Amino acid sequence: MKHRIPSHTARRAVGWLLGLVLLLAAGAAAWAQQDPPGRVARLNEQQGTVSFSPAGDDSWYDAVPNRPITTGDRLWTDRNARAELHVDSTALRMDDQTLLAVSELDDDSARFTATRGRLQLRVREAPVGQRLEIGTANLAAVVETPGDYRIEVDPAAGTTRVAVVAGGLTLYGENSESVTLGAHQQLTVSGRQLAAVSGDPVRAGDAFDRWVAERDRLEDQSISARYVSRDVLGYQQLDRYGEWQSDPTYGNVWYPRSVDADWAPYRDGQWVDIAPWGWTWIDAAPWGFAPSHYGRWARIGPRWAWVPGRATTRPVYAPALVGFVGGGGVHADVVAGGRPGVGWFPLAPGEPWRPGYRASQRYVDEVNRAIAYQRQLARTDYLHRNTPGALSLVPVDIFGRGPIARRDFLRTPEGATAQLPIVATAPVAPRGDRHFGGFGRSASALPPPDLRGRQQQFQQARQLQQAQQLQQAQQLQQAQQSQQAQQSQQAQQAQQAQQAQQQLQLQQRAIQAQQQLQAQQMQRFQQMQQAQQPQPAQQLPQIQQRDALRQQQELQQRAAQAQAQQQFQLQLQQQQQQQQALRAQQEMHQRAAQAQAQQLQQVQQQQALRAQQQMQAQQQIQQMQMQQQNTLRQAQEHQQRALQQLQQQQQRAGISGDPRQRWMSRDSGQPDRP
């Protein structure tokens, strides 16, 4: 069902929500300025060639499964390739020849942009206050409830097909238009106005759907889901590469299989500088994502066991839950074999983690909340820095230079680092080269040329969106200031009205007191008259004097009441005039905001038109190039056919050899023989 949101309804909604939104945004903005996102995405499964382009880079690399994926990153599945991306418990599956960009990924929003190809979403949970959105060139699909969704994007035809197998979502286009789809409904749209067009239904029952069904089956049968939250990224790999056991001290723990005797956590992999977290551990083991970014590690007997923590607590991503050896002079303090080094070790259960970057206490508390139930294990002396084999030590010039080989580790005498200070972040400054390490090799398969360089367009669109958000924030701030001014004026008016009412009450009390005093005086006067018992002839002047006094009192009372009522009416008139002026000012602000919104919409439409014109110009250039190539190819084919015809004519005529030699033989008088 298609809806159009009335503009006056939107204005009313914005009006009463302004105060609440800005009040909440003030605290949220303070956190957002210093706290990085508490969640990322992970490439959970891939088949065939999958390429990856990091944020801010137009280059493409072979995808690395355990590298965290965040805002600005892009993925491309080549021909006959598939990929599965996880955000919390939501699985996003990509068919072959699909291009997907992460537009925004933080604690509250997960927005993806599909430029080409086919997607399948399995949404297990749709928490209140979190937005899950898939955008295309035609629309923005916002998931409302858990379910199963299919999206196909055809840039050549300029269409997007959306099918809801189960659940419900809302499609948004331009001009505040929206369409709601429920279970077993689908729609194919063209343009940005959500105009329905005829087209083939979303494909079903093919190889991609069978692969999706198999992924769902494996996920539903996961053993690890019994011990950890499904929001822990990479929990599915724990089933194939280890086993769960119950420990009397730590509860449910996971043991990895097929590791070397001298293996330790955070040893097989590499350190990569990834914004905004800084140095991030990328484990080389297929199961290494979850145990590297959630929970703690314990040494139980001769084996290492991963302790996931509380399963009912929402996990918060951390770049690496380790402690680094050293401090201000770590390069000089840690020396082995004559080479300065830097070392790290896993945190033990009960040991809190502190980020090496700026973060609020709220963020730190949420990261460590999963181990809060292990208070009986709380410790601050870093157990594993003295555990044999737990410390990993490499030369400083090796750190952050790619995968760490076994030969790169340095050996130190037992206890050599026991007295060194422990720091939360690697004491090695980032080298400013984010293109080295963590991306894999240069991609062996690239997206089509018309889609490959979309990173710049994505950044421009992102900058435009940020500018629009800034303008909207300024408009909201102006509206808030106007509302505050209005509230201040209303408060002043209310205070003036209250003061006027208080003055009126004081005047009324004074009149009542005066009336009571006069009544008392009259009563005493009557008592005195009764005591003296005057003669009837003497009572007449006294009665006249008493009546005159009463009339004077009534006149004074009426005059006081008239004066108080006049003052009150004057104040009411002043308040009405102020309210009228305030109402006129509000209407003027609303008209100005509407004019700004219209200008912004016109600018957006012009920018969209220019982008469309540029795309059409590029398409025309490509068509002209193709026509030129076709013309050249036809000319070459014509020349080849002409040459073949000439050769055939020569063969039929029995002519061979070079024609010039034939003419020379004729000039010399010799017979011309074949």
XYZ file of C-alpha atoms in Angstrom:
674
model
C 0.000 0.000 0.000
C 1.413 3.351 -1.057
C 1.360 6.303 1.334
C 2.196 9.978 1.155
C 3.076 11.629 4.434
C 1.252 15.010 4.756
C 3.633 17.948 5.157
C 1.576 19.570 7.947
C 1.626 16.290 9.890
C 5.372 16.122 9.541
C 5.705 19.731 10.729
C 3.553 19.048 13.788
C 5.562 15.921 14.576
C 8.822 17.828 14.209
C 7.523 20.600 16.446
C 6.826 18.563 19.542
C 9.769 16.233 19.009
C 12.355 19.008 18.685
C 12.960 19.394 22.368
C 13.198 15.665 23.055
C 15.394 14.945 20.029
C 17.857 17.709 20.803
C 17.942 16.784 24.474
C 18.794 13.171 23.640
C 21.111 14.182 20.819
C 23.161 16.324 23.169
C 24.199 13.336 25.260
C 24.476 11.009 22.280
C 26.643 13.506 20.395
C 28.969 13.803 23.366
C 29.417 10.020 23.374
C 29.642 9.764 19.581
C 32.476 12.307 19.462
C 34.759 10.093 21.521
C 33.406 6.519 21.321
C 33.993 4.311 18.271
C 31.242 1.911 17.152
C 30.634 -1.054 19.403
C 29.888 -3.383 16.490
C 31.338 -4.259 13.098
C 30.548 -6.675 10.284
C 32.409 -9.865 9.386
C 32.791 -11.866 6.188
C 31.528 -15.116 7.656
C 31.671 -17.338 4.556
C 32.852 -17.032 0.973
C 32.939 -19.222 -2.112
C 34.916 -18.300 -5.178
C 36.650 -14.958 -5.652
C 35.518 -12.168 -3.318
C 37.192 -8.753 -3.541
C 37.369 -6.025 -0.923
C 37.913 -2.246 -1.109
C 38.588 -0.413 2.192
C 37.063 2.921 3.098
C 38.689 5.886 1.384
C 40.446 3.742 -1.228
C 39.570 2.912 -4.826
C 41.942 -0.078 -4.875
C 40.634 -3.638 -4.612
C 42.165 -6.578 -2.714
C 41.395 -10.221 -2.097
C 39.048 -10.385 0.888
C 40.489 -11.399 4.285
C 37.763 -13.155 6.339
C 38.838 -11.986 9.807
C 39.334 -8.336 8.920
C 36.525 -6.258 10.525
C 34.281 -4.506 8.030
C 32.997 -1.054 8.869
C 31.632 2.166 7.351
C 32.886 2.893 3.837
C 34.105 -0.635 3.002
C 32.913 -2.418 -0.184
C 32.617 -6.054 -1.285
C 32.395 -7.586 -4.768
C 31.576 -11.199 -5.593
C 32.923 -12.323 -8.946
C 31.272 -14.741 -11.364
C 30.174 -17.988 -9.626
C 31.190 -16.537 -6.232
C 29.107 -16.036 -3.092
C 29.636 -14.338 0.255
C 27.921 -14.148 3.637
C 28.225 -11.028 5.775
C 27.143 -10.936 9.423
C 26.130 -7.942 11.534
C 25.122 -9.125 14.996
C 22.699 -12.014 14.345
C 21.673 -10.743 10.886
C 23.041 -12.637 7.879
C 23.394 -10.814 4.566
C 24.114 -13.204 1.655
C 25.468 -12.015 -1.714
C 25.033 -13.881 -4.988
C 27.656 -13.732 -7.726
C 28.440 -10.421 -9.459
C 27.059 -8.385 -6.567
C 28.526 -5.089 -5.348
C 27.737 -4.007 -1.779
C 28.921 -0.942 0.160
C 28.675 -0.332 3.913
C 27.145 3.151 4.032
C 26.885 3.397 7.819
C 27.556 0.953 10.634
C 27.430 1.986 14.285
C 25.565 1.047 17.446
C 22.208 2.304 16.142
C 22.312 2.024 12.339
C 23.317 -0.596 9.791
C 22.906 0.867 6.296
C 24.129 -0.927 3.162
C 24.013 0.154 -0.481
C 23.588 -2.459 -3.219
C 24.735 -1.183 -6.614
C 24.299 -4.402 -8.541
C 23.372 -8.042 -8.004
C 21.187 -10.064 -5.655
C 20.973 -10.134 -1.859
C 19.237 -12.267 0.747
C 18.725 -11.080 4.323
C 17.922 -13.294 7.250
C 17.005 -11.084 10.196
C 16.703 -12.934 13.495
C 16.042 -9.868 15.638
C 14.926 -6.291 14.957
C 15.740 -4.406 18.182
C 13.770 -1.268 18.920
C 15.732 1.871 18.120
C 18.086 0.186 15.632
C 17.755 0.746 11.890
C 18.567 -1.895 9.279
C 18.426 -0.486 5.758
C 19.350 -1.652 2.258
C 19.584 1.193 -0.237
C 19.648 1.056 -4.030
C 19.503 3.610 -6.828
C 15.693 3.404 -6.657
C 14.752 3.119 -3.001
C 15.665 2.500 0.623
C 14.308 -0.719 2.159
C 13.977 -0.502 5.961
C 13.409 -3.787 7.793
C 10.627 -3.569 10.356
C 10.397 -7.134 11.723
C 12.501 -10.323 11.722
C 12.146 -12.314 8.525
C 13.566 -13.399 5.168
C 14.043 -10.800 2.408
C 15.312 -10.852 -1.224
C 16.570 -7.832 -3.174
C 17.711 -7.711 -6.822
C 19.334 -4.637 -8.394
C 19.607 -4.287 -12.178
C 21.531 -1.088 -13.044
C 21.134 -1.689 -16.791
C 17.337 -1.667 -16.550
C 17.315 0.857 -13.690
C 15.069 -1.339 -11.525
C 15.022 -2.864 -8.050
C 13.019 -5.963 -7.112
C 12.088 -6.603 -3.493
C 10.419 -9.765 -2.194
C 9.380 -10.556 1.373
C 9.393 -14.286 2.083
C 8.624 -13.679 5.761
C 8.453 -10.571 7.922
C 7.779 -7.016 6.824
C 9.630 -3.961 5.537
C 8.950 -0.458 4.253
C 10.240 0.979 0.986
C 11.003 4.713 0.896
C 11.376 6.849 -2.211
C 11.484 10.547 -2.945
C 8.846 13.109 -1.932
C 8.109 11.235 1.335
C 6.544 8.299 -0.491
C 6.529 4.863 1.120
C 5.281 1.363 0.380
C 4.817 -1.379 2.985
C 5.371 -5.017 2.024
C 4.330 -7.986 4.132
C 4.964 -11.709 3.930
C 4.680 -13.255 0.444
C 4.591 -9.832 -1.244
C 7.002 -8.434 -3.817
C 7.424 -5.306 -5.905
C 9.577 -4.172 -8.841
C 10.114 -0.411 -9.050
C 11.758 1.974 -11.480
C 12.960 5.480 -10.738
C 12.875 7.153 -7.332
C 9.103 7.584 -7.101
C 8.410 3.924 -6.225
C 6.659 3.490 -9.551
C 5.725 -0.171 -9.978
C 6.740 -1.756 -13.279
C 6.117 -5.173 -14.739
C 8.944 -7.620 -14.559
C 9.930 -11.151 -13.817
C 9.443 -12.234 -10.203
C 12.420 -12.595 -7.916
C 14.173 -15.802 -8.776
C 13.702 -18.689 -6.382
C 14.757 -22.295 -6.207
C 18.086 -21.853 -8.006
C 21.618 -22.631 -6.816
C 21.836 -19.435 -4.757
C 18.657 -20.286 -2.852
C 19.912 -23.800 -2.185
C 23.148 -22.345 -0.832
C 21.159 -19.952 1.374
C 19.037 -22.821 2.692
C 22.173 -24.786 3.556
C 23.662 -21.775 5.387
C 20.428 -21.388 7.361
C 20.466 -25.074 8.282
C 24.049 -24.941 9.562
C 23.325 -21.776 11.510
C 20.203 -23.232 13.131
C 22.110 -26.386 14.171
C 25.094 -24.504 15.627
C 26.316 -25.967 18.908
C 28.145 -22.792 19.881
C 24.869 -20.831 19.828
C 23.982 -22.676 23.049
C 26.939 -21.092 24.862
C 27.316 -17.616 23.342
C 25.016 -14.936 22.006
C 24.306 -15.067 18.270
C 25.487 -11.439 18.187
C 29.070 -12.673 18.711
C 30.550 -12.535 15.216
C 32.231 -15.733 14.083
C 30.589 -18.097 16.558
C 29.673 -20.515 13.725
C 33.348 -21.328 13.050
C 33.818 -22.518 16.625
C 31.722 -25.625 15.834
C 34.151 -26.962 13.228
C 37.455 -26.144 14.904
C 37.007 -26.916 18.601
C 34.817 -28.296 21.368
C 32.979 -26.934 24.396
C 33.508 -28.163 27.942
C 32.337 -27.127 31.389
C 34.968 -25.939 33.859
C 34.234 -25.607 37.600
C 36.036 -22.256 37.756
C 35.172 -20.536 34.482
C 31.936 -22.242 33.421
C 31.511 -23.093 29.727
C 34.816 -22.778 27.850
C 35.932 -23.538 24.289
C 39.147 -25.422 23.375
C 40.644 -25.032 19.870
C 41.721 -28.202 18.077
C 44.850 -28.877 16.025
C 47.076 -26.143 17.475
C 50.805 -26.495 18.134
C 52.079 -27.271 21.594
C 53.714 -23.819 21.898
C 50.707 -21.988 20.460
C 49.234 -19.067 22.397
C 46.314 -16.681 21.703
C 47.103 -13.674 19.513
C 50.158 -15.311 17.980
C 49.145 -16.464 14.480
C 48.092 -13.329 12.603
C 49.025 -9.660 12.199
C 48.486 -6.174 13.610
C 46.775 -3.653 11.324
C 45.959 0.019 11.879
C 42.186 0.283 11.246
C 40.275 3.489 11.905
C 38.841 4.439 14.306
C 40.225 1.790 16.691
C 43.901 1.919 15.769
C 45.991 -1.253 16.129
C 43.687 -4.218 15.527
C 44.503 -7.925 15.663
C 43.574 -9.965 12.576
C 43.863 -13.646 13.380
C 44.948 -16.087 10.665
C 42.892 -19.023 11.967
C 39.427 -19.425 10.391
C 37.937 -19.509 13.902
C 40.016 -16.593 15.203
C 37.557 -13.689 15.031
C 35.306 -14.348 18.049
C 38.072 -15.342 20.504
C 40.158 -12.299 19.441
C 37.520 -9.594 19.969
C 35.236 -10.934 22.724
C 35.733 -12.759 26.040
C 39.005 -13.746 27.749
C 41.567 -16.592 27.609
C 42.444 -18.951 30.482
C 45.231 -21.501 30.831
C 43.639 -24.719 32.121
C 46.288 -27.373 32.611
C 48.439 -27.526 29.470
C 45.745 -26.080 27.170
C 44.404 -22.645 26.367
C 40.620 -22.209 26.747
C 38.486 -19.311 25.558
C 36.058 -17.988 28.208
C 33.241 -16.148 26.337
C 31.602 -14.500 29.348
C 27.927 -13.876 29.935
C 25.832 -15.103 26.992
C 22.831 -12.880 27.773
C 24.799 -9.619 27.491
C 25.039 -7.857 24.140
C 28.686 -8.184 23.055
C 30.740 -5.093 22.254
C 33.537 -5.346 19.694
C 37.103 -4.629 20.869
C 40.140 -4.443 18.521
C 42.169 -6.823 20.725
C 41.748 -7.896 24.362
C 45.426 -7.925 25.295
C 47.934 -6.122 27.452
C 51.126 -4.700 25.957
C 54.464 -4.876 27.697
C 56.269 -1.614 28.277
C 55.481 1.998 28.725
C 57.167 5.237 27.809
C 60.510 3.572 27.074
C 59.300 0.231 25.807
C 61.627 0.201 22.797
C 64.611 0.387 25.097
C 63.166 -1.672 27.959
C 62.245 -4.809 25.984
C 65.417 -6.087 24.324
C 66.074 -9.606 23.158
C 68.977 -10.691 21.011
C 70.140 -7.109 20.758
C 66.912 -5.978 19.049
C 64.273 -3.688 20.613
C 60.892 -5.355 20.720
C 57.270 -5.013 21.717
C 55.248 -7.783 23.381
C 51.658 -8.620 24.198
C 49.679 -11.304 26.048
C 45.954 -12.223 26.361
C 43.889 -10.902 29.227
C 42.679 -13.468 31.749
C 39.088 -13.873 33.030
C 38.217 -11.133 35.495
C 40.780 -8.654 34.125
C 39.188 -5.446 32.772
C 40.231 -4.100 29.393
C 41.012 -0.449 28.788
C 41.095 0.926 25.237
C 44.155 2.747 24.016
C 41.997 5.379 22.337
C 39.761 8.042 23.797
C 36.477 6.590 25.061
C 33.856 7.322 27.685
C 33.398 5.309 30.854
C 30.050 4.111 29.496
C 31.839 2.548 26.530
C 34.427 0.862 28.768
C 31.701 -0.503 31.054
C 29.794 -1.993 28.100
C 32.912 -3.678 26.709
C 33.634 -5.296 30.082
C 30.009 -6.052 31.017
C 30.212 -9.639 29.776
C 32.795 -10.466 32.473
C 30.942 -8.688 35.281
C 29.690 -12.007 36.646
C 33.322 -13.070 37.158
C 33.833 -10.642 40.015
C 35.166 -13.463 42.154
C 37.976 -13.778 39.575
C 38.710 -10.043 39.445
C 42.413 -9.284 39.408
C 44.665 -6.390 38.448
C 48.092 -8.045 38.396
C 47.806 -9.457 34.822
C 48.056 -13.203 35.292
C 49.293 -14.129 31.811
C 52.284 -11.822 31.627
C 54.024 -14.364 33.856
C 52.342 -17.447 32.359
C 54.967 -19.495 30.481
C 54.531 -19.159 26.724
C 51.798 -16.499 26.902
C 53.934 -13.510 25.909
C 54.449 -12.841 22.199
C 57.449 -10.623 21.453
C 58.552 -9.299 18.046
C 61.008 -6.629 16.884
C 59.579 -3.152 16.645
C 60.302 -2.948 12.915
C 58.269 -6.157 12.347
C 55.194 -4.985 14.255
C 52.397 -3.898 11.899
C 54.273 -4.923 8.734
C 52.094 -7.839 7.708
C 51.575 -11.433 8.879
C 53.993 -12.421 11.637
C 56.031 -15.531 10.835
C 57.281 -17.982 13.438
C 60.887 -16.884 12.823
C 59.971 -13.276 13.713
C 59.271 -13.974 17.395
C 61.973 -13.156 19.926
C 62.834 -15.285 22.930
C 63.221 -13.708 26.351
C 64.371 -15.215 29.658
C 61.587 -16.149 32.064
C 60.655 -13.180 34.244
C 62.508 -10.633 32.110
C 59.317 -8.608 31.563
C 57.670 -9.265 34.943
C 58.514 -5.802 36.335
C 57.742 -3.786 33.216
C 54.588 -1.644 33.152
C 51.527 -2.775 31.192
C 49.820 -0.443 28.716
C 46.484 -0.748 26.927
C 47.665 0.024 23.410
C 50.675 -0.962 21.345
C 53.588 1.400 22.105
C 54.261 1.705 18.369
C 52.998 4.765 16.547
C 50.925 4.059 13.405
C 53.045 4.519 10.319
C 50.332 6.301 8.380
C 50.193 3.606 5.691
C 46.828 1.866 5.899
C 47.413 0.148 2.560
C 49.959 -2.240 4.012
C 48.718 -5.409 5.657
C 45.257 -6.627 6.451
C 43.891 -6.210 2.948
C 45.328 -9.274 1.260
C 46.818 -9.352 -2.213
C 45.683 -7.185 -5.080
C 42.317 -8.470 -6.222
C 42.337 -11.051 -8.982
C 38.760 -10.056 -9.946
C 37.446 -6.505 -10.209
C 33.938 -5.069 -10.524
C 32.875 -3.703 -13.928
C 34.634 -0.440 -14.862
C 31.448 1.599 -14.492
C 31.115 0.396 -10.877
C 34.763 0.146 -9.870
C 35.407 3.820 -9.252
C 32.251 4.520 -7.306
C 34.220 5.168 -4.093
C 34.648 8.821 -5.047
C 30.952 9.096 -5.834
C 30.188 7.342 -2.553
C 32.384 9.835 -0.695
C 30.745 12.765 -2.491
C 27.302 11.394 -1.642
C 28.454 10.890 1.940
C 29.765 14.467 2.103
C 26.495 15.735 0.630
C 24.552 13.725 3.196
C 26.734 15.094 6.007
C 26.209 18.644 4.711
C 22.471 18.054 4.618
C 22.554 16.616 8.131
C 24.564 19.645 9.290
C 22.055 21.992 7.689
C 19.187 20.085 9.276
C 20.972 20.235 12.628
C 21.385 23.992 12.221
C 17.709 24.324 11.363
C 16.832 22.221 14.403
C 19.123 24.372 16.529
C 17.477 27.541 15.217
C 14.079 26.025 15.864
C 15.202 25.040 19.353
C 16.490 28.539 20.025
C 13.219 29.979 18.748
C 11.304 27.538 20.915
C 13.435 28.438 23.931
C 12.805 32.135 23.266
C 9.102 31.437 22.998
C 9.173 29.438 26.203
C 11.103 32.238 27.909
C 8.540 34.810 26.759
C 5.694 32.569 27.854
C 7.391 32.105 31.221
C 7.742 35.886 31.580
C 4.107 36.365 30.635
C 3.065 33.689 33.102
C 5.183 35.360 35.778
C 3.638 38.757 35.020
C 0.146 37.237 35.123
C 0.976 35.579 38.426
C 2.287 38.854 39.834
C -0.865 40.647 38.659
C -3.004 37.969 40.251
C -1.011 38.273 43.472
C -1.466 42.069 43.451
C -5.189 41.634 42.884
C -5.360 39.173 45.769
C -3.444 41.612 48.003
C -5.843 44.410 47.075
C -8.816 42.185 47.774
C -7.333 41.212 51.128
C -6.731 44.897 51.966
C -10.337 45.732 51.083
C -11.561 42.820 53.208
C -9.366 43.963 56.102
C -10.668 47.523 55.751
C -14.230 46.250 55.664
C -13.635 44.174 58.781
C -12.095 47.185 60.535
C -15.027 49.377 59.596
C -17.478 46.700 60.779
C -15.663 46.500 64.104
C -15.746 50.281 64.430
C -19.468 50.291 63.617
C -20.093 47.555 66.176
C -18.226 49.497 68.894
C -20.088 52.641 67.958
C -23.417 50.837 68.322
C -22.372 49.404 71.661
C -21.434 52.873 72.876
C -24.802 54.192 71.721
C -26.625 51.438 73.528
C -24.624 52.102 76.684
C -25.473 55.822 76.655
C -29.184 55.148 75.791
C -29.761 58.409 73.896
C -33.195 59.927 73.465
C -35.082 59.474 70.170
C -34.441 63.045 69.242
C -30.707 62.519 69.620
C -30.609 59.256 67.527
C -31.405 60.886 64.165
C -27.993 62.599 63.614
C -26.166 59.452 64.679
C -28.113 57.345 62.191
C -27.395 59.819 59.432
C -23.707 59.832 60.310
C -23.639 56.026 60.285
C -25.364 55.857 56.862
C -22.932 58.352 55.403
C -20.005 56.342 56.736
C -21.406 53.141 55.201
C -21.950 54.818 51.834
C -18.388 56.143 51.888
C -17.080 52.633 52.592
C -19.086 51.163 49.710
C -17.798 53.842 47.346
C -14.197 53.142 48.351
C -14.727 49.408 47.882
C -16.256 49.893 44.403
C -13.429 52.221 43.402
C -10.792 49.694 44.580
C -12.498 46.845 42.723
C -12.821 48.924 39.548
C -9.138 49.890 39.751
C -8.035 46.252 40.270
C -10.239 45.055 37.399
C -8.871 47.782 35.129
C -5.286 46.778 35.942
C -6.082 43.121 35.340
C -7.701 43.858 31.954
C -4.715 46.003 30.977
C -2.348 43.152 31.798
C -4.517 40.716 29.836
C -4.405 43.023 26.821
C -0.620 43.239 27.087
C -0.354 39.440 27.259
C -2.634 39.036 24.227
C -0.545 41.525 22.253
C 2.649 39.685 23.210
C 1.120 36.343 22.236
C 0.035 37.740 18.872
C 3.545 39.080 18.247
C 5.030 35.744 19.297
C 2.613 33.864 17.021
C 3.589 36.119 14.095
C 7.255 35.471 14.840
C 6.644 31.712 14.921
C 4.824 31.823 11.591
C 7.690 33.820 10.112
C 10.214 31.218 11.373
C 8.074 28.410 9.958
C 7.859 30.104 6.568
C 11.638 30.629 6.592
C 12.210 26.953 7.499
C 9.823 25.855 4.736
C 11.645 28.079 2.248
C 14.999 26.597 3.323
C 13.598 23.080 3.022
C 12.291 23.859 -0.468
C 15.652 25.309 -1.470
C 17.415 22.241 -0.092
C 15.038 19.967 -2.002
C 15.645 21.949 -5.193
C 19.417 21.695 -4.684
C 19.119 17.953 -4.119
C 16.992 17.571 -7.242
C 19.478 19.605 -9.253
C 22.375 17.515 -7.946
C 20.497 14.311 -8.728
C 19.728 15.662 -12.212
C 23.369 16.549 -12.768
C 24.449 13.110 -11.567
C 21.918 11.517 -13.921
C 23.127 13.711 -16.783
C 26.724 12.761 -16.049
C 25.784 9.100 -16.022
C 23.894 9.502 -19.298
C 26.878 11.330 -20.800
C 29.155 8.492 -19.694
C 26.765 5.985 -21.224
C 26.681 7.970 -24.473
C 30.475 8.100 -24.524
C 30.607 4.358 -23.958
C 28.049 3.830 -26.750
C 30.061 6.045 -29.106
C 33.214 4.122 -28.251
C 31.406 0.862 -28.895
C 30.098 2.205 -32.214
C 33.592 3.292 -33.216
C 34.934 -0.113 -32.294
C 32.155 -1.772 -34.283
C 32.864 0.484 -37.292
C 36.573 -0.276 -37.104
C 35.878 -3.969 -36.777
C 33.518 -3.871 -39.772
C 36.142 -2.042 -41.835
C 38.745 -4.636 -40.920
C 36.349 -7.421 -41.795
C 35.578 -5.711 -45.131
C 39.283 -5.451 -45.941
C 39.804 -9.087 -45.039
C 36.900 -10.137 -47.244
C 38.235 -8.010 -50.113
C 41.680 -9.561 -49.731
C 40.183 -13.028 -49.654
C 38.170 -12.287 -52.784
C 41.314 -11.008 -54.559
C 43.213 -14.127 -53.577
C 40.369 -16.316 -54.809
C 40.281 -14.439 -58.142
C 44.005 -14.879 -58.515
C 43.737 -18.569 -57.795
C 40.934 -18.959 -60.322
C 42.970 -17.057 -62.944
C 46.025 -19.228 -62.213
C 48.154 -16.252 -61.160
C 50.894 -16.701 -58.569
C 53.880 -14.824 -57.330
C 54.412 -11.116 -57.022
C 52.528 -9.025 -59.682
C 55.541 -6.736 -59.982
C 57.767 -9.621 -61.018
C 55.101 -10.642 -63.549
C 55.199 -7.200 -65.175
C 58.967 -7.292 -65.190
C 58.972 -10.625 -66.953
C 56.655 -9.209 -69.580
C 58.954 -6.265 -70.173
C 61.957 -8.555 -70.634
C 60.148 -10.540 -73.332
C 60.049 -13.757 -71.358
C 56.837 -15.705 -71.267
C 54.634 -15.282 -68.227
C 54.194 -18.726 -66.717
C 52.179 -19.699 -63.715
